[in-house]
Amino acid sequence: MTASKDEPMTCEIGIEQVGGRALRVARWRLDEPSDHPPILFFNGIGANIEAVAPLAEAMTDRGFIMFDMPGTGESPDPLLPYNPFTMSWTAAQLLKRFGVDECDVMGVSWGGAMAQHFTLQHPGLVRRLVLAATTAGMLMVPGNPAAFTKMANPRRYIDADYMNEHFATLYGGLDKDGAAHQKDSHIGRLKPPSPRGYVYQLLCMLGWTSAPALPFLTKDTLIMMGDDDQIVLPINGKMLRSLIPNSELHMVEGGGHLFLLTHADESIAKLRAFLDAPEGEALKAA
């Protein structure tokens, strides 16, 4: 079905039964002609589709697909725990369902880890990779302890006053692009995950790291970090850059953990330069 006029999205959205799971899936422009492969997007922990919908809406010249993780947004609770292997397989089955045989993969924060794992597990489906505000998993430099303790509390998705009070501590960054990207806009798009969904998502990456495999990742990769990120410190991006052979690091000045939204103009320009570049020139363009 199509989102109603009261929703901030112009996409096809609904529950899909795939890989033995029921997932709420949003698709932008998959049926429209494009010179570019669609983007498969993996969201941050506890975040629903609406949280990143402005990015999908802005990338008007290509398809875009993302889904709520089990127990997040409007995806039903998972019956059993899952891991990066099973969720990557499920995402691959979802692409097959919609006739996508090649895509650009992007992930932010927790979703950046999933994007790495998906690319390593299904390289034949991936053209280019974008990693935003993320790490190599357990091999990371921890962020601000105050931000981490508040991030672990799902109350940030449930209590708007709590999120408003602790927004700067959680995410850092300045709102470069003005009123359209203010924190109130982001808070208003959030839907709380279920307790089981949140815990299972935390457990999914427990003990996981991509570090030993990243030197064998051959895809052109754009790494984007905010220099004021309180959750994922910028040094983690430098570590990814040193581990991934064909990669480039872009630091968003004044950007916090949500720089894709607060610095949307800069972020989208950088994404377009990287993703639109001819074969063999993506890293030069980035």
GROMACS .gro file of C-alpha atoms in nm:
model
  286
    1MET     CA    1   0.000   0.000   0.000
    2THR     CA    2   0.105   0.365  -0.030
    3ALA     CA    3   0.166   0.592   0.267
    4SER     CA    4  -0.119   0.831   0.338
    5LYS     CA    5  -0.091   1.208   0.306
    6ASP     CA    6  -0.059   1.236   0.684
    7GLU     CA    7   0.258   1.028   0.685
    8PRO     CA    8   0.599   1.185   0.605
    9MET     CA    9   0.671   0.928   0.334
   10THR     CA   10   0.579   0.873  -0.029
   11CYS     CA   11   0.660   0.507  -0.062
   12GLU     CA   12   0.510   0.163  -0.079
   13ILE     CA   13   0.505   0.019   0.269
   14GLY     CA   14   0.367  -0.298   0.422
   15ILE     CA   15   0.438  -0.625   0.601
   16GLU     CA   16   0.633  -0.880   0.398
   17GLN     CA   17   0.673  -1.247   0.492
   18VAL     CA   18   1.033  -1.325   0.401
   19GLY     CA   19   1.289  -1.575   0.527
   20GLY     CA   20   1.045  -1.702   0.786
   21ARG     CA   21   1.001  -1.354   0.933
   22ALA     CA   22   0.739  -1.083   0.910
   23LEU     CA   23   0.904  -0.749   0.839
   24ARG     CA   24   0.762  -0.403   0.776
   25VAL     CA   25   0.928  -0.294   0.452
   26ALA     CA   26   0.938   0.045   0.280
   27ARG     CA   27   1.022   0.084  -0.089
   28TRP     CA   28   1.087   0.406  -0.274
   29ARG     CA   29   1.088   0.416  -0.655
   30LEU     CA   30   1.186   0.050  -0.709
   31ASP     CA   31   0.955   0.028  -1.010
   32GLU     CA   32   1.075   0.353  -1.168
   33PRO     CA   33   1.348   0.358  -1.435
   34SER     CA   34   1.688   0.465  -1.304
   35ASP     CA   35   2.047   0.473  -1.418
   36HIS     CA   36   2.154   0.368  -1.068
   37PRO     CA   37   2.106   0.054  -0.859
   38PRO     CA   38   1.878   0.096  -0.556
   39ILE     CA   39   2.008   0.149  -0.205
   40LEU     CA   40   1.953  -0.117   0.061
   41PHE     CA   41   1.962   0.068   0.393
   42PHE     CA   42   2.025  -0.080   0.740
   43ASN     CA   43   1.903   0.145   1.022
   44GLY     CA   44   2.043   0.215   1.368
   45ILE     CA   45   1.948   0.019   1.676
   46GLY     CA   46   1.585   0.063   1.777
   47ALA     CA   47   1.521   0.304   1.489
   48ASN     CA   48   1.215   0.270   1.267
   49ILE     CA   49   1.178   0.342   0.896
   50GLU     CA   50   1.041   0.692   0.954
   51ALA     CA   51   1.363   0.801   1.128
   52VAL     CA   52   1.557   0.791   0.800
   53ALA     CA   53   1.269   0.856   0.560
   54PRO     CA   54   1.395   1.211   0.480
   55LEU     CA   55   1.713   1.062   0.333
   56ALA     CA   56   1.518   0.817   0.119
   57GLU     CA   57   1.284   1.095   0.004
   58ALA     CA   58   1.581   1.310  -0.098
   59MET     CA   59   1.751   1.045  -0.314
   60THR     CA   60   1.496   1.096  -0.587
   61ASP     CA   61   1.690   0.945  -0.877
   62ARG     CA   62   1.718   0.590  -0.744
   63GLY     CA   63   1.530   0.319  -0.562
   64PHE     CA   64   1.559   0.285  -0.187
   65ILE     CA   65   1.458  -0.002   0.039
   66MET     CA   66   1.471  -0.045   0.415
   67PHE     CA   67   1.286  -0.240   0.680
   68ASP     CA   68   1.208  -0.232   1.049
   69MET     CA   69   1.407  -0.495   1.234
   70PRO     CA   70   1.197  -0.753   1.423
   71GLY     CA   71   1.027  -0.583   1.717
   72THR     CA   72   1.118  -0.236   1.588
   73GLY     CA   73   0.879   0.017   1.438
   74GLU     CA   74   0.583  -0.188   1.317
   75SER     CA   75   0.761  -0.518   1.251
   76PRO     CA   76   0.620  -0.791   1.476
   77ASP     CA   77   0.826  -0.917   1.768
   78PRO     CA   78   1.081  -1.187   1.682
   79LEU     CA   79   0.994  -1.532   1.812
   80LEU     CA   80   1.360  -1.632   1.837
   81PRO     CA   81   1.687  -1.440   1.859
   82TYR     CA   82   1.866  -1.370   1.532
   83ASN     CA   83   2.223  -1.291   1.429
   84PRO     CA   84   2.402  -1.107   1.145
   85PHE     CA   85   2.414  -1.424   0.933
   86THR     CA   86   2.040  -1.490   0.947
   87MET     CA   87   1.940  -1.126   0.902
   88SER     CA   88   2.177  -1.083   0.606
   89TRP     CA   89   2.021  -1.392   0.448
   90THR     CA   90   1.674  -1.250   0.513
   91ALA     CA   91   1.772  -0.918   0.354
   92ALA     CA   92   1.905  -1.105   0.049
   93GLN     CA   93   1.575  -1.290   0.020
   94LEU     CA   94   1.396  -0.955   0.038
   95LEU     CA   95   1.599  -0.821  -0.253
   96LYS     CA   96   1.516  -1.134  -0.450
   97ARG     CA   97   1.146  -1.083  -0.370
   98PHE     CA   98   1.157  -0.741  -0.536
   99GLY     CA   99   1.373  -0.846  -0.831
  100VAL     CA  100   1.687  -0.661  -0.719
  101ASP     CA  101   2.004  -0.841  -0.827
  102GLU     CA  102   2.249  -0.557  -0.752
  103CYS     CA  103   2.234  -0.272  -0.503
  104ASP     CA  104   2.439  -0.017  -0.317
  105VAL     CA  105   2.439  -0.097   0.054
  106MET     CA  106   2.432   0.166   0.327
  107GLY     CA  107   2.414   0.143   0.704
  108VAL     CA  108   2.424   0.386   0.995
  109SER     CA  109   2.553   0.305   1.345
  110TRP     CA  110   2.431  -0.048   1.437
  111GLY     CA  111   2.310  -0.077   1.079
  112GLY     CA  112   2.660   0.000   0.957
  113ALA     CA  113   2.776  -0.324   1.117
  114MET     CA  114   2.492  -0.506   0.942
  115ALA     CA  115   2.589  -0.339   0.614
  116GLN     CA  116   2.945  -0.465   0.652
  117HIS     CA  117   2.828  -0.816   0.731
  118PHE     CA  118   2.578  -0.822   0.445
  119THR     CA  119   2.845  -0.709   0.198
  120LEU     CA  120   3.091  -0.971   0.318
  121GLN     CA  121   2.825  -1.246   0.313
  122HIS     CA  122   2.662  -1.150  -0.019
  123PRO     CA  123   2.928  -0.970  -0.226
  124GLY     CA  124   2.759  -1.065  -0.552
  125LEU     CA  125   2.459  -0.845  -0.463
  126VAL     CA  126   2.663  -0.536  -0.372
  127ARG     CA  127   2.813  -0.271  -0.600
  128ARG     CA  128   2.929  -0.006  -0.349
  129LEU     CA  129   2.915   0.034   0.030
  130VAL     CA  130   2.848   0.337   0.250
  131LEU     CA  131   2.919   0.323   0.623
  132ALA     CA  132   2.792   0.611   0.838
  133ALA     CA  133   2.873   0.670   1.206
  134THR     CA  134   2.972   0.308   1.262
  135THR     CA  135   3.248   0.075   1.377
  136ALA     CA  136   3.403  -0.265   1.317
  137GLY     CA  137   3.200  -0.406   1.606
  138MET     CA  138   3.368  -0.521   1.925
  139LEU     CA  139   3.699  -0.383   1.802
  140MET     CA  140   3.609  -0.018   1.857
  141VAL     CA  141   3.704   0.283   2.065
  142PRO     CA  142   3.409   0.343   2.301
  143GLY     CA  143   3.228   0.675   2.292
  144ASN     CA  144   3.125   0.915   2.566
  145PRO     CA  145   3.013   0.703   2.867
  146ALA     CA  146   2.724   0.941   2.934
  147ALA     CA  147   2.599   0.890   2.578
  148PHE     CA  148   2.639   0.512   2.597
  149THR     CA  149   2.442   0.474   2.918
  150LYS     CA  150   2.153   0.679   2.776
  151MET     CA  151   2.169   0.499   2.442
  152ALA     CA  152   2.126   0.163   2.613
  153ASN     CA  153   1.799   0.291   2.763
  154PRO     CA  154   1.505   0.245   2.521
  155ARG     CA  155   1.333   0.528   2.707
  156ARG     CA  156   1.489   0.761   2.447
  157TYR     CA  157   1.234   0.622   2.199
  158ILE     CA  158   0.940   0.624   2.439
  159ASP     CA  159   0.971   0.953   2.629
  160ALA     CA  160   0.999   1.262   2.407
  161ASP     CA  161   1.089   1.482   2.706
  162TYR     CA  162   1.374   1.246   2.800
  163MET     CA  163   1.503   1.247   2.441
  164ASN     CA  164   1.477   1.626   2.422
  165GLU     CA  165   1.662   1.673   2.751
  166HIS     CA  166   1.948   1.438   2.662
  167PHE     CA  167   1.964   1.492   2.286
  168ALA     CA  168   2.299   1.675   2.288
  169THR     CA  169   2.456   1.421   2.524
  170LEU     CA  170   2.332   1.133   2.310
  171TYR     CA  171   2.406   1.259   1.962
  172GLY     CA  172   2.623   1.570   1.967
  173GLY     CA  173   2.656   1.779   1.654
  174LEU     CA  174   2.525   2.112   1.536
  175ASP     CA  175   2.216   2.165   1.322
  176LYS     CA  176   2.386   2.304   1.013
  177ASP     CA  177   2.091   2.280   0.777
  178GLY     CA  178   1.835   2.468   0.985
  179ALA     CA  179   1.477   2.421   1.096
  180ALA     CA  180   1.392   2.138   0.857
  181HIS     CA  181   1.637   1.916   1.042
  182GLN     CA  182   1.584   2.024   1.401
  183LYS     CA  183   1.585   1.761   1.673
  184ASP     CA  184   1.208   1.799   1.728
  185SER     CA  185   1.152   1.678   1.373
  186HIS     CA  186   1.363   1.368   1.438
  187ILE     CA  187   1.200   1.296   1.774
  188GLY     CA  188   0.856   1.324   1.615
  189ARG     CA  189   0.936   1.047   1.366
  190LEU     CA  190   1.046   0.789   1.624
  191LYS     CA  191   0.839   0.490   1.730
  192PRO     CA  192   0.950   0.289   2.034
  193PRO     CA  193   1.078  -0.065   1.979
  194SER     CA  194   0.931  -0.343   2.188
  195PRO     CA  195   1.142  -0.452   2.488
  196ARG     CA  196   1.206  -0.791   2.326
  197GLY     CA  197   1.288  -0.633   1.991
  198TYR     CA  198   1.539  -0.395   2.151
  199VAL     CA  199   1.710  -0.668   2.354
  200TYR     CA  200   1.731  -0.905   2.058
  201GLN     CA  201   1.883  -0.631   1.846
  202LEU     CA  202   2.145  -0.567   2.114
  203LEU     CA  203   2.219  -0.940   2.139
  204CYS     CA  204   2.248  -0.975   1.761
  205MET     CA  205   2.589  -0.805   1.751
  206LEU     CA  206   2.718  -0.930   2.086
  207GLY     CA  207   3.076  -1.043   2.033
  208TRP     CA  208   3.066  -0.959   1.661
  209THR     CA  209   3.350  -0.790   1.476
  210SER     CA  210   3.424  -0.746   1.108
  211ALA     CA  211   3.790  -0.653   1.163
  212PRO     CA  212   3.953  -0.981   1.049
  213ALA     CA  213   3.747  -0.985   0.727
  214LEU     CA  214   3.762  -0.619   0.628
  215PRO     CA  215   4.104  -0.640   0.455
  216PHE     CA  216   3.936  -0.883   0.213
  217LEU     CA  217   3.643  -0.650   0.140
  218THR     CA  218   3.693  -0.541  -0.221
  219LYS     CA  219   3.396  -0.307  -0.269
  220ASP     CA  220   3.451   0.068  -0.305
  221THR     CA  221   3.352   0.201   0.036
  222LEU     CA  222   3.267   0.550   0.157
  223ILE     CA  223   3.305   0.598   0.533
  224MET     CA  224   3.124   0.900   0.679
  225MET     CA  225   3.175   1.020   1.036
  226GLY     CA  226   3.074   1.323   1.240
  227ASP     CA  227   3.360   1.491   1.422
  228ASP     CA  228   3.132   1.566   1.720
  229ASP     CA  229   2.976   1.219   1.743
  230GLN     CA  230   2.941   1.126   2.111
  231ILE     CA  231   2.843   0.763   2.048
  232VAL     CA  232   3.082   0.657   1.772
  233LEU     CA  233   3.404   0.854   1.808
  234PRO     CA  234   3.568   0.968   1.481
  235ILE     CA  235   3.873   0.748   1.542
  236ASN     CA  236   3.653   0.447   1.464
  237GLY     CA  237   3.612   0.577   1.110
  238LYS     CA  238   3.988   0.604   1.078
  239MET     CA  239   4.017   0.243   1.191
  240LEU     CA  240   3.768   0.134   0.925
  241ARG     CA  241   3.960   0.334   0.666
  242SER     CA  242   4.283   0.154   0.761
  243LEU     CA  243   4.117  -0.190   0.742
  244ILE     CA  244   3.917  -0.156   0.417
  245PRO     CA  245   4.148  -0.141   0.113
  246ASN     CA  246   3.925   0.048  -0.131
  247SER     CA  247   3.784   0.307   0.105
  248GLU     CA  248   3.769   0.679   0.162
  249LEU     CA  249   3.686   0.866   0.484
  250HIS     CA  250   3.473   1.182   0.488
  251MET     CA  251   3.451   1.372   0.816
  252VAL     CA  252   3.145   1.593   0.863
  253GLU     CA  253   3.259   1.903   1.046
  254GLY     CA  254   3.032   1.979   1.341
  255GLY     CA  255   2.836   1.661   1.276
  256GLY     CA  256   2.712   1.438   1.556
  257HIS     CA  257   2.568   1.087   1.538
  258LEU     CA  258   2.273   1.209   1.330
  259PHE     CA  259   2.472   1.406   1.072
  260LEU     CA  260   2.276   1.238   0.789
  261LEU     CA  261   1.977   1.443   0.906
  262THR     CA  262   2.132   1.751   1.070
  263HIS     CA  263   2.384   1.798   0.786
  264ALA     CA  264   2.162   1.655   0.516
  265ASP     CA  265   2.275   1.881   0.231
  266GLU     CA  266   2.643   1.796   0.277
  267SER     CA  267   2.570   1.428   0.337
  268ILE     CA  268   2.352   1.388   0.029
  269ALA     CA  269   2.601   1.574  -0.190
  270LYS     CA  270   2.877   1.340  -0.074
  271LEU     CA  271   2.659   1.032  -0.125
  272ARG     CA  272   2.569   1.139  -0.477
  273ALA     CA  273   2.930   1.210  -0.570
  274PHE     CA  274   3.033   0.864  -0.452
  275LEU     CA  275   2.740   0.661  -0.580
  276ASP     CA  276   2.701   0.841  -0.914
  277ALA     CA  277   3.067   0.825  -1.013
  278PRO     CA  278   3.161   0.604  -1.311
  279GLU     CA  279   3.308   0.262  -1.242
  280GLY     CA  280   3.661   0.295  -1.108
  281GLU     CA  281   3.622   0.663  -1.012
  282ALA     CA  282   3.398   0.645  -0.703
  283LEU     CA  283   3.677   0.700  -0.451
  284LYS     CA  284   3.820   0.991  -0.651
  285ALA     CA  285   3.476   1.152  -0.649
  286ALA     CA  286   3.434   1.093  -0.274
   0.00000   0.00000   0.00000
